[in-house]
Each structure stands twice: as C-alpha cells, then as structure tokens.
C-alpha cells in the first residue's frame, strides 16, 4: 500500500513538472514569432543633391515594398560623403551612395560596409572651376593658388589626380577645406581662386557664365560612385537590401525615360533652374550595375596612390569590400 502511495505521489509530481514545462515551452514559438515581427528600421542617407535616392524618397517607392518585412525607412540627407561615414560608424546609416574619396577613406578607417552596386564611373562628375577673368587657363597655372575643396570627397581625389597628371602636388596649392555650400560662397565672393567641385554647381555656374572649367570630363579620370550597405544590416536583412536595389533600378529607368519630369522634381526639391537640371541629367545618365573588375582596379589604384600620398592611413584591398550578390539578384530577369 505504501509503495502504491509513493508511486502515485511520484506520478503526480511528474505530471506537475510536465505541465509546468509545457506552460514554459509552449509560448516560446509565439515569443520567437513576436521577435521576428518586430519593426525593422532602414536608415537610408541621400548624398548630395541630384540623386536617384531622392526620387525614391519623393515618390514613396519603398513604402509598399518594405511593408512585407514590417520595415520602415528613415531618410537623412548629407552634403557629402565624410559626414555619412560618421553616421555609418554610429550605425545611423544602413544604405547610401558614396563617391570614391569617401568610400576609400571609410574602408581605410575600418568602417564595416561594402560596395553593393555601381551607379556611375564618375568621369563627368568633377570639375575644377575658376572665375572667367581669373587669368588661370590651365591646371599648371594653379601653382600657388588658393583652392576650395571638401577634403575627403570625390572632388578632393579628383583634384589630387589632376594635379599629378600635370606635374603638380597637393602642396603646390593652398587648400581651403570647405563643404560645397560654403565653398560656393567663398568662390563667388572672390575669397578663393579655384573651386574643385561637382554638379549641379559646375553646370549651373558655367551656364550662368560665373565660372569656367579648366579640368573636368575631358581629363577622363574615373571617380566611381557606388551604393554601399552597412555589413551588419546587409547580413541581417539580405532580402531587404536586394529589394531596395530592385526599386533603385526602377527609379533609374524612370529617370532615364522621364527626363522632363525628373528635372522638374529635382528643380522643385533643390531650387535649381529646370534647364540646369536637364543639362546635368543629359550629361550623366543614371545606371545600376555590378561593380566591375575595371572599376575595382580603378579604385585599387586610387587607394594605393592616396596611401602613398598619406591621405589614407591604412592600406586597403578594395576587392574585399565588394559584394555584387545583391545587385546580381536584383537585376536578374
């Protein structure tokens, strides 16, 4: 009888333990599902002015796409690459576009991002401007002149390369580090002799006859512009990154086939004359493609040159930062 009572008591305890475990274990799938349905924040940074990402933002092209991931986009805008690098280091940027100068600088600093698509080879992006009556006719005339440029940007890299092409070094000119808006004011106010810059400034000022370009697309110097993704975000949300590139390609196609509408959109956004915008868009056709071996080679040569010039603190192997998997999938038929 005692044995039977002990068995019954033991059985009751086992049942109680099993019931308790069931109560603990059963909710776990629900907890996991809840964790997976947690809203995802996608931080996208617009770099500069006339940018495909601006079209995507203005038209809300990502809104419906991101809904299936329970994701929303947070937009931010920057005047250049260097401040984007700071935001990326603070995990406040997941997707953006970078010129060669900022991309190489960020990789040299060890920032965790990868190039996920090529949007331009940048051969027509940069220019060196002088005042029409400056007396400066060629790059060789820049020796001893004061040059406004945003350090660490694609324009800075272009300036260094152009100077080297004509036998000059950066130390042969007086660099004034100014962001684009401040540099424009300094240039038009006669406080600097020269301005190394990008569009829309070049096209706008040359059409207005307020500046003359002494070096630009004619130099055939590649300045690749790439889409980049923060590595941790891309690893955690690969499908989101791929779908963002699908939408980016759609926006590229829209801009290239609706030039007049795109020009009006940018003109309204940036308060730039529509004629200027149309001239820029016709000069720089939008694209999206994998980062090609030729571009990788160009970036590596630039990185090596900038390291030797002590602009980069650490050598890099650019190919290690290229991830074409997302764009290849996004562009697949």
CSV table of C-alpha atoms in Angstrom, one decimal:
chain,number,residue,atom,x,y,z
A,1,UNK,CA,0.0,0.0,0.0
A,2,UNK,CA,2.8,2.4,0.9
A,3,UNK,CA,4.6,1.6,-2.4
A,4,UNK,CA,1.4,2.4,-4.3
A,5,UNK,CA,1.1,5.7,-2.5
A,6,UNK,CA,4.7,6.6,-3.2
A,7,UNK,CA,4.1,5.7,-6.9
A,8,UNK,CA,1.0,7.8,-7.0
A,9,UNK,CA,2.8,10.8,-5.4
A,10,UNK,CA,5.7,10.4,-7.8
A,11,UNK,CA,3.4,10.2,-10.8
A,12,UNK,CA,1.6,13.4,-9.6
A,13,UNK,CA,4.9,15.2,-9.3
A,14,UNK,CA,6.0,14.1,-12.8
A,15,UNK,CA,2.6,15.2,-14.2
A,16,UNK,CA,3.0,18.6,-12.4
A,17,UNK,CA,6.5,19.0,-13.8
A,18,UNK,CA,5.5,18.1,-17.3
A,19,UNK,CA,2.6,20.6,-17.1
A,20,UNK,CA,4.9,23.3,-15.8
A,21,UNK,CA,7.4,22.6,-18.6
A,22,UNK,CA,4.6,22.7,-21.1
A,23,UNK,CA,3.5,26.0,-19.8
A,24,UNK,CA,7.0,27.4,-20.2
A,25,UNK,CA,7.9,25.8,-23.5
A,26,UNK,CA,4.6,26.3,-25.4
A,27,UNK,CA,4.8,30.1,-25.5
A,28,UNK,CA,8.4,30.1,-27.0
A,29,UNK,CA,7.3,29.8,-30.6
A,30,UNK,CA,5.0,32.7,-30.0
A,31,UNK,CA,7.8,34.7,-28.4
A,32,UNK,CA,10.0,33.9,-31.4
A,33,UNK,CA,7.4,34.9,-33.9
A,34,UNK,CA,6.8,38.2,-32.0
A,35,UNK,CA,10.6,38.9,-32.1
A,36,UNK,CA,10.6,38.2,-35.8
A,37,UNK,CA,7.7,40.6,-36.4
A,38,UNK,CA,9.4,43.4,-34.6
A,39,UNK,CA,9.5,46.5,-36.8
A,40,UNK,CA,12.7,47.0,-38.8
A,41,UNK,CA,14.2,50.4,-39.3
A,42,UNK,CA,16.1,51.0,-42.5
A,43,UNK,CA,18.3,54.1,-42.4
A,44,UNK,CA,19.0,55.5,-45.9
A,45,UNK,CA,21.2,58.5,-46.4
A,46,UNK,CA,21.0,60.7,-49.5
A,47,UNK,CA,24.4,62.0,-50.5
A,48,UNK,CA,24.3,65.3,-52.4
A,49,UNK,CA,21.6,66.8,-54.5
A,50,UNK,CA,20.6,65.2,-57.8
A,51,UNK,CA,20.3,61.6,-56.5
A,52,UNK,CA,18.2,58.6,-57.5
A,53,UNK,CA,17.5,58.1,-53.8
A,54,UNK,CA,15.8,61.4,-53.8
A,55,UNK,CA,13.4,60.2,-56.5
A,56,UNK,CA,12.7,57.1,-54.4
A,57,UNK,CA,12.0,59.2,-51.3
A,58,UNK,CA,9.8,61.7,-53.1
A,59,UNK,CA,7.7,59.1,-54.8
A,60,UNK,CA,7.5,56.8,-51.8
A,61,UNK,CA,8.7,53.9,-53.9
A,62,UNK,CA,9.9,51.9,-50.9
A,63,UNK,CA,6.8,52.2,-48.7
A,64,UNK,CA,4.8,49.2,-50.1
A,65,UNK,CA,8.0,47.1,-50.7
A,66,UNK,CA,9.1,47.4,-47.1
A,67,UNK,CA,5.6,46.6,-45.6
A,68,UNK,CA,6.1,42.9,-46.2
A,69,UNK,CA,9.1,42.9,-43.9
A,70,UNK,CA,7.3,45.1,-41.3
A,71,UNK,CA,10.0,47.6,-42.1
A,72,UNK,CA,10.0,51.4,-42.5
A,73,UNK,CA,12.6,53.8,-43.9
A,74,UNK,CA,14.2,56.7,-42.1
A,75,UNK,CA,15.7,59.2,-44.5
A,76,UNK,CA,18.5,61.6,-43.9
A,77,UNK,CA,20.4,64.0,-46.2
A,78,UNK,CA,24.1,65.0,-46.2
A,79,UNK,CA,26.1,67.4,-48.3
A,80,UNK,CA,28.9,64.9,-48.9
A,81,UNK,CA,30.5,61.6,-48.1
A,82,UNK,CA,32.6,62.3,-45.0
A,83,UNK,CA,29.6,63.1,-42.7
A,84,UNK,CA,27.9,60.0,-44.0
A,85,UNK,CA,30.9,58.0,-42.8
A,86,UNK,CA,30.5,59.4,-39.3
A,87,UNK,CA,26.8,58.5,-39.3
A,88,UNK,CA,27.6,55.0,-40.6
A,89,UNK,CA,30.1,54.5,-37.8
A,90,UNK,CA,27.4,55.3,-35.4
A,91,UNK,CA,25.0,52.8,-37.1
A,92,UNK,CA,22.7,55.6,-38.2
A,93,UNK,CA,23.2,54.7,-41.9
A,94,UNK,CA,22.4,51.3,-43.5
A,95,UNK,CA,22.3,52.2,-47.2
A,96,UNK,CA,23.8,55.2,-49.1
A,97,UNK,CA,25.8,56.3,-52.0
A,98,UNK,CA,29.5,57.2,-51.8
A,99,UNK,CA,32.0,58.8,-54.1
A,100,UNK,CA,35.4,57.2,-54.4
A,101,UNK,CA,37.1,59.6,-51.9
A,102,UNK,CA,34.7,58.9,-49.1
A,103,UNK,CA,34.5,55.2,-49.8
A,104,UNK,CA,38.2,54.7,-49.8
A,105,UNK,CA,38.6,56.8,-46.7
A,106,UNK,CA,36.0,54.9,-44.8
A,107,UNK,CA,37.4,51.5,-45.8
A,108,UNK,CA,40.9,52.6,-44.7
A,109,UNK,CA,39.4,53.6,-41.4
A,110,UNK,CA,38.0,50.1,-41.0
A,111,UNK,CA,34.3,51.1,-41.2
A,112,UNK,CA,32.1,48.0,-41.8
A,113,UNK,CA,30.5,48.5,-45.1
A,114,UNK,CA,30.5,47.0,-48.6
A,115,UNK,CA,30.0,48.3,-52.1
A,116,UNK,CA,26.8,46.7,-53.4
A,117,UNK,CA,26.4,48.3,-56.8
A,118,UNK,CA,27.9,50.8,-59.3
A,119,UNK,CA,25.8,53.9,-60.1
A,120,UNK,CA,28.4,55.9,-62.1
A,121,UNK,CA,32.0,55.7,-63.3
A,122,UNK,CA,32.1,59.4,-62.4
A,123,UNK,CA,34.2,60.6,-65.3
A,124,UNK,CA,31.9,63.6,-65.8
A,125,UNK,CA,31.2,64.3,-62.2
A,126,UNK,CA,34.1,66.5,-61.1
A,127,UNK,CA,35.4,69.8,-62.3
A,128,UNK,CA,38.0,72.5,-61.4
A,129,UNK,CA,36.4,75.9,-61.7
A,130,UNK,CA,38.0,79.4,-61.9
A,131,UNK,CA,36.5,82.8,-62.4
A,132,UNK,CA,36.1,83.9,-66.1
A,133,UNK,CA,38.5,86.8,-65.6
A,134,UNK,CA,41.0,84.9,-63.3
A,135,UNK,CA,43.8,84.6,-65.8
A,136,UNK,CA,44.0,80.9,-64.9
A,137,UNK,CA,43.9,78.9,-68.2
A,138,UNK,CA,45.3,75.5,-67.4
A,139,UNK,CA,45.9,73.2,-64.5
A,140,UNK,CA,49.6,74.2,-64.5
A,141,UNK,CA,48.5,77.7,-63.6
A,142,UNK,CA,47.2,76.5,-60.3
A,143,UNK,CA,50.6,76.5,-58.6
A,144,UNK,CA,50.4,78.9,-55.6
A,145,UNK,CA,46.6,79.4,-55.9
A,146,UNK,CA,44.0,79.0,-53.2
A,147,UNK,CA,41.7,76.1,-53.9
A,148,UNK,CA,38.4,75.4,-52.1
A,149,UNK,CA,37.6,71.7,-51.8
A,150,UNK,CA,35.8,69.5,-49.3
A,151,UNK,CA,38.5,67.2,-48.0
A,152,UNK,CA,37.9,63.5,-48.3
A,153,UNK,CA,35.4,63.8,-51.1
A,154,UNK,CA,35.5,62.7,-54.7
A,155,UNK,CA,36.4,66.2,-55.7
A,156,UNK,CA,39.4,66.1,-53.4
A,157,UNK,CA,40.6,62.9,-55.0
A,158,UNK,CA,40.0,64.4,-58.5
A,159,UNK,CA,42.0,67.5,-57.6
A,160,UNK,CA,44.9,65.4,-56.4
A,161,UNK,CA,44.9,63.2,-59.5
A,162,UNK,CA,44.6,66.2,-61.9
A,163,UNK,CA,47.5,68.0,-60.2
A,164,UNK,CA,49.6,64.9,-60.5
A,165,UNK,CA,48.7,64.5,-64.2
A,166,UNK,CA,50.2,67.9,-64.8
A,167,UNK,CA,53.3,67.5,-62.7
A,168,UNK,CA,52.0,69.2,-59.5
A,169,UNK,CA,51.5,68.1,-56.0
A,170,UNK,CA,48.8,69.0,-53.4
A,171,UNK,CA,51.4,71.0,-51.5
A,172,UNK,CA,51.8,73.2,-54.6
A,173,UNK,CA,48.4,74.8,-54.0
A,174,UNK,CA,46.8,76.2,-50.9
A,175,UNK,CA,43.9,74.0,-49.8
A,176,UNK,CA,40.9,75.5,-48.0
A,177,UNK,CA,38.7,72.8,-46.6
A,178,UNK,CA,35.1,73.9,-47.2
A,179,UNK,CA,31.8,72.0,-47.7
A,180,UNK,CA,30.1,72.6,-51.0
A,181,UNK,CA,27.7,75.4,-50.0
A,182,UNK,CA,30.4,77.3,-48.1
A,183,UNK,CA,32.9,76.8,-50.9
A,184,UNK,CA,30.4,78.2,-53.4
A,185,UNK,CA,30.0,81.4,-51.4
A,186,UNK,CA,33.8,81.7,-51.0
A,187,UNK,CA,34.3,81.2,-54.7
A,188,UNK,CA,31.7,83.6,-55.9
A,189,UNK,CA,32.9,86.1,-53.3
A,190,UNK,CA,36.4,86.0,-54.6
A,191,UNK,CA,37.8,84.6,-51.3
A,192,UNK,CA,39.4,81.6,-53.1
A,193,UNK,CA,40.9,81.4,-56.6
A,194,UNK,CA,39.8,77.9,-57.5
A,195,UNK,CA,37.0,75.5,-56.6
A,196,UNK,CA,37.1,71.7,-57.1
A,197,UNK,CA,33.5,70.7,-57.1
A,198,UNK,CA,30.8,68.6,-58.7
A,199,UNK,CA,27.4,69.0,-60.4
A,200,UNK,CA,25.0,70.7,-60.0
A,201,UNK,CA,27.4,73.6,-59.2
A,202,UNK,CA,29.6,73.2,-62.3
A,203,UNK,CA,26.7,73.2,-64.8
A,204,UNK,CA,24.8,76.0,-63.0
A,205,UNK,CA,27.8,78.4,-62.7
A,206,UNK,CA,29.2,77.7,-66.2
A,207,UNK,CA,25.8,78.2,-67.8
A,208,UNK,CA,25.4,81.5,-65.8
A,209,UNK,CA,29.0,82.4,-67.0
A,210,UNK,CA,30.1,82.8,-63.4
A,211,UNK,CA,32.8,80.2,-63.8
A,212,UNK,CA,35.0,78.4,-66.3
A,213,UNK,CA,36.0,74.8,-66.0
A,214,UNK,CA,39.7,74.2,-66.7
A,215,UNK,CA,39.5,70.4,-66.0
A,216,UNK,CA,36.6,68.0,-66.0
A,217,UNK,CA,35.3,65.2,-68.1
A,218,UNK,CA,37.9,66.0,-70.7
A,219,UNK,CA,40.5,64.6,-68.3
A,220,UNK,CA,38.8,61.1,-68.4
A,221,UNK,CA,39.6,60.5,-64.8
A,222,UNK,CA,37.2,57.9,-63.4
A,223,UNK,CA,35.7,58.7,-60.0
A,224,UNK,CA,33.4,55.7,-59.3
A,225,UNK,CA,30.2,56.2,-57.3
A,226,UNK,CA,28.8,53.2,-55.5
A,227,UNK,CA,25.9,52.1,-53.5
A,228,UNK,CA,27.0,50.9,-50.1
A,229,UNK,CA,25.4,48.9,-47.3
A,230,UNK,CA,26.4,48.5,-43.7
A,231,UNK,CA,27.6,44.9,-43.3
A,232,UNK,CA,25.7,44.0,-40.2
A,233,UNK,CA,22.4,45.3,-41.8
A,234,UNK,CA,23.0,43.5,-45.1
A,235,UNK,CA,23.8,40.2,-43.3
A,236,UNK,CA,20.7,40.5,-41.1
A,237,UNK,CA,18.3,41.6,-43.9
A,238,UNK,CA,19.6,40.4,-47.3
A,239,UNK,CA,16.2,40.3,-48.9
A,240,UNK,CA,15.5,43.9,-47.9
A,241,UNK,CA,18.8,45.0,-49.5
A,242,UNK,CA,18.0,43.2,-52.7
A,243,UNK,CA,14.5,44.7,-52.9
A,244,UNK,CA,16.0,48.2,-52.3
A,245,UNK,CA,18.2,47.6,-55.3
A,246,UNK,CA,15.2,46.4,-57.4
A,247,UNK,CA,13.5,49.7,-56.6
A,248,UNK,CA,16.6,51.7,-57.3
A,249,UNK,CA,16.8,50.2,-60.8
A,250,UNK,CA,13.1,51.0,-61.3
A,251,UNK,CA,13.9,54.6,-60.3
A,252,UNK,CA,16.9,54.7,-62.7
A,253,UNK,CA,14.6,53.5,-65.6
A,254,UNK,CA,12.0,56.2,-64.7
A,255,UNK,CA,14.6,59.0,-64.6
A,256,UNK,CA,16.1,58.0,-67.9
A,257,UNK,CA,12.7,57.7,-69.7
A,258,UNK,CA,11.0,60.7,-68.0
A,259,UNK,CA,13.8,63.3,-68.1
A,260,UNK,CA,11.5,66.2,-68.1
A,261,UNK,CA,9.5,65.1,-65.1
A,262,UNK,CA,12.7,64.1,-63.2
A,263,UNK,CA,14.2,67.5,-64.0
A,264,UNK,CA,11.1,69.2,-62.6
A,265,UNK,CA,11.2,67.0,-59.5
A,266,UNK,CA,14.8,67.9,-58.8
A,267,UNK,CA,14.3,71.6,-59.6
A,268,UNK,CA,11.5,71.8,-57.1
A,269,UNK,CA,13.4,69.9,-54.5
A,270,UNK,CA,16.7,71.7,-54.7
A,271,UNK,CA,15.5,75.1,-56.0
A,272,UNK,CA,17.7,74.8,-59.1
A,273,UNK,CA,16.5,76.0,-62.5
A,274,UNK,CA,15.0,73.2,-64.5
A,275,UNK,CA,17.2,74.0,-67.6
A,276,UNK,CA,20.3,73.4,-65.4
A,277,UNK,CA,18.9,70.1,-64.1
A,278,UNK,CA,18.1,68.9,-67.6
A,279,UNK,CA,21.6,69.7,-68.8
A,280,UNK,CA,23.0,67.7,-65.9
A,281,UNK,CA,20.8,64.7,-66.4
A,282,UNK,CA,21.6,64.6,-70.1
A,283,UNK,CA,25.3,64.7,-69.3
A,284,UNK,CA,25.2,62.0,-66.6
A,285,UNK,CA,22.9,59.1,-67.5
A,286,UNK,CA,21.8,57.1,-64.4
A,287,UNK,CA,22.7,53.4,-64.1
A,288,UNK,CA,22.9,50.5,-61.8
A,289,UNK,CA,25.3,47.6,-62.4
A,290,UNK,CA,27.6,45.2,-60.6
A,291,UNK,CA,31.0,46.7,-59.6
A,292,UNK,CA,33.1,45.6,-62.5
A,293,UNK,CA,36.7,44.4,-62.4
A,294,UNK,CA,37.7,47.6,-64.3
A,295,UNK,CA,36.1,49.7,-61.5
A,296,UNK,CA,37.7,47.5,-58.8
A,297,UNK,CA,41.1,48.1,-60.5
A,298,UNK,CA,40.5,51.9,-60.7
A,299,UNK,CA,39.6,52.0,-57.0
A,300,UNK,CA,42.6,50.0,-56.0
A,301,UNK,CA,44.9,52.2,-57.9
A,302,UNK,CA,43.3,55.3,-56.3
A,303,UNK,CA,43.7,53.7,-52.9
A,304,UNK,CA,47.3,52.9,-53.4
A,305,UNK,CA,48.0,56.4,-54.7
A,306,UNK,CA,46.2,58.0,-51.8
A,307,UNK,CA,48.0,55.8,-49.3
A,308,UNK,CA,51.4,56.8,-50.8
A,309,UNK,CA,50.3,60.4,-50.6
A,310,UNK,CA,49.5,59.9,-46.9
A,311,UNK,CA,45.8,60.7,-47.4
A,312,UNK,CA,44.8,57.2,-46.3
A,313,UNK,CA,46.3,55.9,-43.0
A,314,UNK,CA,45.9,52.2,-43.8
A,315,UNK,CA,46.4,50.2,-47.0
A,316,UNK,CA,43.2,48.5,-48.3
A,317,UNK,CA,42.4,45.7,-50.7
A,318,UNK,CA,39.3,47.2,-52.4
A,319,UNK,CA,38.0,43.9,-53.8
A,320,UNK,CA,37.5,42.7,-50.2
A,321,UNK,CA,34.8,45.3,-49.8
A,322,UNK,CA,32.8,44.4,-52.9
A,323,UNK,CA,29.6,42.4,-52.7
A,324,UNK,CA,27.8,42.0,-56.0
A,325,UNK,CA,25.5,39.3,-54.8
A,326,UNK,CA,22.6,41.7,-54.1
A,327,UNK,CA,22.8,43.6,-57.3
A,328,UNK,CA,23.2,40.5,-59.4
A,329,UNK,CA,20.0,39.1,-57.8
A,330,UNK,CA,18.2,42.4,-58.2
A,331,UNK,CA,19.0,42.7,-61.9
A,332,UNK,CA,18.2,39.1,-62.7
A,333,UNK,CA,15.5,38.6,-65.4
